[in-house]
C-alpha positions as MATLAB code, in Angstrom:
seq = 'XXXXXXXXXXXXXXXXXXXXXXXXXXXXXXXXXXXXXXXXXXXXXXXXXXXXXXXXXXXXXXXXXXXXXXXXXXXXXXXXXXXXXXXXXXXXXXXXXXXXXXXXXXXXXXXXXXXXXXXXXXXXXXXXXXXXXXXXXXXXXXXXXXXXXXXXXXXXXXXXXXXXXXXXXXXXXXXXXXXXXXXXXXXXXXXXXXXXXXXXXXXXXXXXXXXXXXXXXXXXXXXXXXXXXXXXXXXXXXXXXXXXXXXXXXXXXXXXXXXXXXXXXXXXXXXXXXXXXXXXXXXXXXXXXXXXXXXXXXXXXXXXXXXXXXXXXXXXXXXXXXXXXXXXXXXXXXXXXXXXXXXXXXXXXXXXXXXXXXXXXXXXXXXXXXXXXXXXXXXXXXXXXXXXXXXXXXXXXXXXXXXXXXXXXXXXXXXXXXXXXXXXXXXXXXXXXX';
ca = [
      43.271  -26.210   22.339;
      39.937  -24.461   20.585;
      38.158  -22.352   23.434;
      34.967  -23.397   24.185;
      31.916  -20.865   23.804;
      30.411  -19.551   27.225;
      27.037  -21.263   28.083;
      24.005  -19.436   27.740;
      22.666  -17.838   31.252;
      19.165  -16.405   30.746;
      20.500  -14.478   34.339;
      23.438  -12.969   32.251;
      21.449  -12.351   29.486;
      18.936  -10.103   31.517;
      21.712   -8.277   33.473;
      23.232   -7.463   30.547;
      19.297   -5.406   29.484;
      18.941   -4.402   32.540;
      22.531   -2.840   32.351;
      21.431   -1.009   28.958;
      18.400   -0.160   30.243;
      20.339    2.239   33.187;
      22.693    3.829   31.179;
      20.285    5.032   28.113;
      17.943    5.987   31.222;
      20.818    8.068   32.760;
      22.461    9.342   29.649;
      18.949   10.504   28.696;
      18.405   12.227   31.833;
      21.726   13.304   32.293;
      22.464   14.587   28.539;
      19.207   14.867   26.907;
      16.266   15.951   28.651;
      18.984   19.257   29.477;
      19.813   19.757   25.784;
      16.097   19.774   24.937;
      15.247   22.088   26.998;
      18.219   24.631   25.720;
      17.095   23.838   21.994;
      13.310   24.902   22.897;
      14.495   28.349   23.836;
      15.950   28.874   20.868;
      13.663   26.846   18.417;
      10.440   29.225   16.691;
       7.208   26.840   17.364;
       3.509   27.966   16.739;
       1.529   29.547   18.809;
      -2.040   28.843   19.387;
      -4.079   31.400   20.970;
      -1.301   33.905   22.377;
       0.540   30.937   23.490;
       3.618   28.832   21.973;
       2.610   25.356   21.487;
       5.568   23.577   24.125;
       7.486   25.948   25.792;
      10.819   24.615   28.034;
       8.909   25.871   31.050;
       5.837   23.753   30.094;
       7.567   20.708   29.108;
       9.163   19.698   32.311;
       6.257   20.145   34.515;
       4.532   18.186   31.328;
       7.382   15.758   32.383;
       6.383   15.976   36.315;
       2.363   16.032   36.109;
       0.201   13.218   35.194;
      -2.761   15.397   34.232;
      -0.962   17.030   31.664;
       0.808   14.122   29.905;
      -2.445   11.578   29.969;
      -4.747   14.187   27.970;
      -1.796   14.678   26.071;
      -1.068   11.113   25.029;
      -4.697   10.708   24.753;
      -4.467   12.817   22.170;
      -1.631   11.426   20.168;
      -3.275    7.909   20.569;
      -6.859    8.979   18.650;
      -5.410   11.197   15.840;
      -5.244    9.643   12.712;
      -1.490    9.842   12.821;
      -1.503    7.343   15.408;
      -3.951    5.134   13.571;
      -2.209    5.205   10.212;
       1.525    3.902   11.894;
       0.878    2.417   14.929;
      -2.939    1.120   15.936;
      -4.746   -0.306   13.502;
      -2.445    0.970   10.745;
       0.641   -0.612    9.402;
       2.654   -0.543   12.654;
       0.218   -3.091   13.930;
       0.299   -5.108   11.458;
       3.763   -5.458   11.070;
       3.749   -6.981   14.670;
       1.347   -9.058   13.938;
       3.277  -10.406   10.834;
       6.446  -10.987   13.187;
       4.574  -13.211   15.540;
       3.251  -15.156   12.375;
       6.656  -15.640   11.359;
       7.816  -16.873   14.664;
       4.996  -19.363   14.874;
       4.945  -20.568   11.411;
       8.680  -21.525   11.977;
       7.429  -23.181   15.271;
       4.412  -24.866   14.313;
       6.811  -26.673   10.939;
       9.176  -27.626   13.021;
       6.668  -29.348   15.584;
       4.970  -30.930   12.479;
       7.852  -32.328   10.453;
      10.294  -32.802   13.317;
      12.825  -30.449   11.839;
      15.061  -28.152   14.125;
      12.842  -25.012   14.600;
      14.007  -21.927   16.586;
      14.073  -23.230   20.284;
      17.307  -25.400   18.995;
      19.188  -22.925   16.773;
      18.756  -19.748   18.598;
      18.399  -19.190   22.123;
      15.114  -17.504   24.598;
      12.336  -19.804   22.859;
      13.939  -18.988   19.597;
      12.803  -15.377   19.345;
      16.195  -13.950   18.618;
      16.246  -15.443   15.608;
      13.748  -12.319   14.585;
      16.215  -10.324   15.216;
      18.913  -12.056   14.002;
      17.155  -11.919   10.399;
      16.266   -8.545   10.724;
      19.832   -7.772   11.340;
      21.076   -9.995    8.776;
      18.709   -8.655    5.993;
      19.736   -4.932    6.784;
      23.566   -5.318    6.818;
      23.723   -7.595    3.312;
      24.459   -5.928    0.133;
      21.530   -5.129   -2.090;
      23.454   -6.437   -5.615;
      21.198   -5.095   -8.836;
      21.397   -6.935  -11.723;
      23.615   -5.306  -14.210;
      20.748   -5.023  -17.430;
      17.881   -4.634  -14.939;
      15.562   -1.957  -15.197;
      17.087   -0.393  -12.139;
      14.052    2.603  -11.526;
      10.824   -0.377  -11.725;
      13.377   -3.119   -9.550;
      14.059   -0.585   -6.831;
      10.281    0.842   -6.859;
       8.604   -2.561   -6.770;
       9.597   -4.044   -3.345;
       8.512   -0.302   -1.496;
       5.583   -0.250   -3.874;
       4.419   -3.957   -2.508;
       4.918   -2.913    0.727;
       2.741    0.280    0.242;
       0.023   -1.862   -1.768;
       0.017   -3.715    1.349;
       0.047   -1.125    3.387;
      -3.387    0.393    2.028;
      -5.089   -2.756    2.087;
      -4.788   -3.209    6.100;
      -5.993    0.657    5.969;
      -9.119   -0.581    5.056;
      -9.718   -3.294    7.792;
     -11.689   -2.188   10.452;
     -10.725   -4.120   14.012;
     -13.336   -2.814   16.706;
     -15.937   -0.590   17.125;
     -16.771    3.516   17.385;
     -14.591    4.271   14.071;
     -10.863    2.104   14.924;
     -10.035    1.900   10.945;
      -7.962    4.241    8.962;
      -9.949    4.592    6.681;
     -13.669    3.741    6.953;
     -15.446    4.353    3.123;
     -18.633    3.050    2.014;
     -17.290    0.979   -0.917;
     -15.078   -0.692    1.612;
     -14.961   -4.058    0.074;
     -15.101   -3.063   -3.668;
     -12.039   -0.604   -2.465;
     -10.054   -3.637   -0.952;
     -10.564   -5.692   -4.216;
      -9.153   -2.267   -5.812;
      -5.968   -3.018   -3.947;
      -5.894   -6.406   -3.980;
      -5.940   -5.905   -8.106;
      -2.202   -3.983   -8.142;
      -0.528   -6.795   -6.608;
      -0.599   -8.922   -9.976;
       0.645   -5.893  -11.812;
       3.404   -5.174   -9.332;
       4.697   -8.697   -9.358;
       5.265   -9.192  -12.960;
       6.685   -5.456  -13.228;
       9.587   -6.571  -10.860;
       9.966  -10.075  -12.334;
       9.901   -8.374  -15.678;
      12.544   -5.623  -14.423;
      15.210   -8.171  -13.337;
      16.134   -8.835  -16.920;
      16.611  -13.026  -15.799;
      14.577  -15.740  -16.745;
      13.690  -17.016  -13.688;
      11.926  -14.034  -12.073;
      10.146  -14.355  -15.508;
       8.872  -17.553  -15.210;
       7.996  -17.060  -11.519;
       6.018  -13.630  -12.239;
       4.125  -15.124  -15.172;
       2.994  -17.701  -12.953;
       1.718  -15.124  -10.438;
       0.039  -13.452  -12.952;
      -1.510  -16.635  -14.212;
      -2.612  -17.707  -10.891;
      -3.578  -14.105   -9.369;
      -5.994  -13.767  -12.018;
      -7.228  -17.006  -11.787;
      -8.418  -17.257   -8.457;
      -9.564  -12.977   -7.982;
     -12.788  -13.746  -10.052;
     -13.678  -16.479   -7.265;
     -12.279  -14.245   -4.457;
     -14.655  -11.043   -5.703;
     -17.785  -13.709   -6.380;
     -17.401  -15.403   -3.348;
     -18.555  -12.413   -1.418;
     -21.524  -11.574   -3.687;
     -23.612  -13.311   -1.202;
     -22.675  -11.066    1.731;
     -23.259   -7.914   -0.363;
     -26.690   -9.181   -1.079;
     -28.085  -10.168    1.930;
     -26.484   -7.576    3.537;
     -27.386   -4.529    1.095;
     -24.162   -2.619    2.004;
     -20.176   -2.444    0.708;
     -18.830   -0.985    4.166;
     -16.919   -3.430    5.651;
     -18.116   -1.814    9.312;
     -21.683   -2.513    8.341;
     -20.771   -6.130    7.000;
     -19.562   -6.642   10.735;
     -22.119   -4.871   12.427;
     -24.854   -7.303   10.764;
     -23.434  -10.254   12.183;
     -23.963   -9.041   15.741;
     -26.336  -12.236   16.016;
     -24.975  -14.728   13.674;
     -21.877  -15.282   11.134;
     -22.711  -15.353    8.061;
     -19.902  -18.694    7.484;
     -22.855  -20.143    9.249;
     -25.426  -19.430    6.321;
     -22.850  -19.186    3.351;
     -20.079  -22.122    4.002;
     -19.465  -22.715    0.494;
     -18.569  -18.861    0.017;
     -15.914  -18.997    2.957;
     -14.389  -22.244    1.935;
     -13.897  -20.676   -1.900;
     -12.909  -17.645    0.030;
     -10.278  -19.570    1.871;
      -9.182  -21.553   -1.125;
      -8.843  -18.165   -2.996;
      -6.852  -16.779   -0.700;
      -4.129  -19.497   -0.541;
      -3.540  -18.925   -3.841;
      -3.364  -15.188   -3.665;
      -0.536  -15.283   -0.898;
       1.160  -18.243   -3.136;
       1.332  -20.219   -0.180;
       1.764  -23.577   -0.014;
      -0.193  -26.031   -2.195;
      -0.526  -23.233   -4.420;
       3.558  -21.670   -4.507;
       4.299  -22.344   -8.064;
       5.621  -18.443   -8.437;
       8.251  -19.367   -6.104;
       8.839  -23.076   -6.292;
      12.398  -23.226   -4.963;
      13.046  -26.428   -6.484;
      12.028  -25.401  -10.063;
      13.045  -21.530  -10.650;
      14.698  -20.782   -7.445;
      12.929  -18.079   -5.624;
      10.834  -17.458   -8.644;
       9.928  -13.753   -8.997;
      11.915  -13.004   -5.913;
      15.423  -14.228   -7.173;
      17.144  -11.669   -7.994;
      16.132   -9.725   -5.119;
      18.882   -9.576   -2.235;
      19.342   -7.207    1.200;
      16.770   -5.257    2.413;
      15.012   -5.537   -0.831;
      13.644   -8.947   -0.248;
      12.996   -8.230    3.491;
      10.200   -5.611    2.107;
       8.845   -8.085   -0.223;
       8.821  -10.528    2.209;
       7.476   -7.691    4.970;
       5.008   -7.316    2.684;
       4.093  -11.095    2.364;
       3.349  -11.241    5.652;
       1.334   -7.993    6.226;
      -0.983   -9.128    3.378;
      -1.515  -12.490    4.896;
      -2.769  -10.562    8.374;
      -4.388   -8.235    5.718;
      -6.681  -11.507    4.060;
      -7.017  -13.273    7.664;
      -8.226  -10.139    9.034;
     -10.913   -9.773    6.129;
     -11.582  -13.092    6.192;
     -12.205  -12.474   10.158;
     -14.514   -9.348    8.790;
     -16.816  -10.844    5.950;
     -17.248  -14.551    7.905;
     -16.780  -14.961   11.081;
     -18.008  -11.879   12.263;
     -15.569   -9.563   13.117;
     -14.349   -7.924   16.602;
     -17.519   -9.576   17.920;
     -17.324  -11.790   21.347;
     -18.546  -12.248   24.335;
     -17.423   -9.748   27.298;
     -14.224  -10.989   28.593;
     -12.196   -7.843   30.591;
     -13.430   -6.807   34.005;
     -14.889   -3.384   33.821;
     -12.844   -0.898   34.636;
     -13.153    0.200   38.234;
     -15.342    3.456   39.212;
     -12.364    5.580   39.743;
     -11.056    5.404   36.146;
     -14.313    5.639   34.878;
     -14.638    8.918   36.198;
     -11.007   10.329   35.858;
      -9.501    9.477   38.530;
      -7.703    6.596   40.543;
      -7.206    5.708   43.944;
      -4.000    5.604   45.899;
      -4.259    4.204   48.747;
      -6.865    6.531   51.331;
      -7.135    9.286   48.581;
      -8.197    9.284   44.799;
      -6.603   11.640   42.497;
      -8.816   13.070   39.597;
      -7.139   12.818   36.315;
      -8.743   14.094   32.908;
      -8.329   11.858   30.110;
      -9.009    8.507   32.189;
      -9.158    6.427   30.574;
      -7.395    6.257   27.489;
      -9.635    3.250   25.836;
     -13.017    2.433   26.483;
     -14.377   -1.348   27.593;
     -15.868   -1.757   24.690;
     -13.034   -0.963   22.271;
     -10.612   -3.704   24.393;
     -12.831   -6.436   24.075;
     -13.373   -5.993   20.490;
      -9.701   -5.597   19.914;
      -9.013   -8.868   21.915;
     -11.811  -11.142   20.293;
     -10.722  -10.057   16.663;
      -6.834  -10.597   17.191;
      -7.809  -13.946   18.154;
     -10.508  -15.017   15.394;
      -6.867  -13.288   13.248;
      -5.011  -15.445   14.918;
      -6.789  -18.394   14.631;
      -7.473  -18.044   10.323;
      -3.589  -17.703   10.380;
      -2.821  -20.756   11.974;
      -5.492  -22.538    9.426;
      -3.481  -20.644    6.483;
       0.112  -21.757    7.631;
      -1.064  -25.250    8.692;
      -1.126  -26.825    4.920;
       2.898  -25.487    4.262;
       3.424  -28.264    6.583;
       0.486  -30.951    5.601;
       0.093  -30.660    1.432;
       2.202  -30.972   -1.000;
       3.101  -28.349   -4.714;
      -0.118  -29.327   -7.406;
       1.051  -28.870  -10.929;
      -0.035  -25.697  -12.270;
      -2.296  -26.688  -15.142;
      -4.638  -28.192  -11.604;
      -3.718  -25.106  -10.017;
      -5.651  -22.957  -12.523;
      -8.442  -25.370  -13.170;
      -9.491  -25.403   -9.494;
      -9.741  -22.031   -9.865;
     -11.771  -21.265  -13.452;
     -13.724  -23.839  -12.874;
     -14.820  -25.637   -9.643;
     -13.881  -22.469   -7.825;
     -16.321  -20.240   -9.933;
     -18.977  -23.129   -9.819;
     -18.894  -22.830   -5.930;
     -19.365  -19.347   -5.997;
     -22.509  -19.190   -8.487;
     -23.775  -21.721   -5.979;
     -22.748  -19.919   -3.391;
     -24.927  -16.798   -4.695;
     -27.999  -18.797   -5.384;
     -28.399  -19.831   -1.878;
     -28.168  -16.076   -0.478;
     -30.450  -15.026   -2.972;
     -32.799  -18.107   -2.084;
     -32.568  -16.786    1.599;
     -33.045  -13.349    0.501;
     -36.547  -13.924   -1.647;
     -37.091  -16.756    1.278;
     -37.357  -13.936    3.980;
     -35.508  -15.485    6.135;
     -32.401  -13.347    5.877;
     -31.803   -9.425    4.215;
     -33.825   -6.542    4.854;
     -37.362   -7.644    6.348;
     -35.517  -11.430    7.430;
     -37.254  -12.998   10.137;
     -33.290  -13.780   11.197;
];
């Protein structure tokens, strides 16, 4: 008689977290908050003024009192550590790419009635994250015996880094949240954006197998193709705007978006960018039904979870810009309830009495809204990019790259004649009536 698998108890399932959750919280305290405390007496740190940075002594009441840990973690949260891995940096973004995969997956299954992730895994499906994670870390990472085994272990980490640097560049709210803020913002991001051809058909080159050849000469064909239209499509924002920082570019659009006076420029935009994250109708580098995975073939393990890590950070990366340059960045209108007096002036109430606190609070009203409004707009462009995967069908590739040298290109000369006719119009640009 074959046994017959356990059902699935969401009540079982949360005992069994909650269970996890009270050991590692009393092994901690038990084991590990002691042996810390033994290793800082005998561990050299720096000392600032006459005084060791963290002592055992000033730990634990660190541990016990609130006014020491929130100007602490204050601290940690708005130093440029924090903003390069975590907010806005690439820890962000690599949540941000999780949740696209878990609604893309969602969102094709609703629209061509396949089994999505609520059938074949459990909790709304959002185990199957971690299922994949899981799976891509424990499978063997098999190299290609006549590979070029230095360039096909350096490109997946070197895509992810490319990526990487271009979300640096995005700037998501207000008072200076961006890693890095330069004043050739945009022509920096096109920088980047330009070493994502080159990586590509280095690692389809480095597999020694004809397949990643064919898919990486594709992506080289169609990168090219459609960056021209990508960098000219924006011409019109640089001129009526006077400026390359992507903060300023935002900040000018306090009024209006400027896809309101230059459509034509954010639907070439859009188109441009399709074909720069090879998504669907423009995946001919990785047509599975062609050349197999195309460039990505030969990659296996943990090697194509980076590439396709990667993927998805980029596509954030181009939503985000498109969010920046269009529709007019982390501008909205006032949604969050102002904080209430107490926190505004370091302290909180409990109860009868209100306890002053320094470092209250840790971000501003300003800097929440903004963050809210542009993860939304994000949101939203990523939807629109996912939707065709499940609406449009592959073009052949000799469309593919006429779209973009010629009607693409067209658009954007257009595109730049009618900034420049509402630059020497007056009614936008320096001295604009708008």
């Amino acid at each position: 008689m074959s046994a017959i698998a356990p059902k699935f108890r969401f009540s079982y399932f949360l005992k069994s977290i909650l269970d996890n959750v009270f050991w590692i919280v009393t092994l901690f305290t038990l084991i590990g908050i002691p042996l810390v405390m033994i290793l800082l007496f005998y561990i050299e740190l720096p000392v600032i003024n006459g005084k060791k940075l963290l002592d055992p002594y000033l730990a634990l009441t660190t541990l016990a009192d609130p006014s020491r840990q929130i100007p602490m973690l204050k601290s940690i949260i708005h130093s440029d550590f924090f903003r390069i891995t975590a907010f806005p940096g690439f820890g962000f973004a690599a949540l941000l790419a999780a949740a696209t995969i878990f609604i893309e997956r969602k969102m094709l299954a609703k629209l061509q009635l396949r089994v999505g992730p609520f059938y074949c895994g459990k909790v709304e499906g959002i185990l199957q994250l971690m299922g994949d994670g899981l799976k891509l870390i424990s499978k063997e990472i098999i190299i290609p015996a006549k590979a070029d085994k230095p360039i096909f272990w350096a490109a997946p980490v070197l895509f992810v880094a490319t990526a990487a640097a271009f979300v640096s560049l995005i700037p998501v709210a207000s008072g200076g949240w961006v890693v890095a803020d330069v004043d050739v913002g945009l022509l920096a991001v096109f920088a980047v954006i330009g070493f994502f051809p080159v990586i590509t058909v280095l690692s389809a080159w480095s597999a020694n197998s004809k397949y990643p050849f064919i898919g990486g000469l594709r992506a080289l064909h169609q990168m090219v193709s459609f960056e021209i239209p990508l960098i000219l499509s924006v011409l019109g924002i640089v001129i009526l705007t006077g400026t390359l920082n992507l903060t300023e570019i935002v900040q000018s659009q306090d009024t209006y978006w400027w896809i309101v006076f230059l459509p034509i420029g954010a639907i070439v935009f859009f188109i441009a960018i399709l074909a720069e994250l090879e998504r669907i109708p423009f995946d001919l580098p990785e047509a599975e039904s062609e050349i197999v995975a195309g460039w990505l073939t030969e990659f296996s393990g943990m090697m194509y979870g980076l590439v396709q890590l990667g993927s998805y950070v980029k596509l954030y990366a181009f939503a985000a810009l498109f969010v920046v340059l269009f529709l007019g960045g982390w501008h909205g209108p006032m949604v969050w309830p102002p904080f209430p007096e107490e926190i505004i002036t370091n302290g909180i109430t409990m109860g009868p009495i209100t306890v002053h606190l320094p470092g209250l609070p840790l971000f501003d009203q300003q800097m929440l809204n903004d963050v809210l409004w542009f993860v939304i707009k994000t949101m939203g462009v990523i939807f629109v990019i996912l939707l065709p995967r499940g609406v449009f069908p592959r073009i052949r590739i000799d469309l593919l790259l006429h779209i973009g040298w010629y009607k693409l290109i067209g658009l954007s000369f257009v595109n730049i004649f009618i900034a420049l006719g509402l630059l020497y119009a007056g009614v936008l640009g320096p001295g604009g009536i708008l």
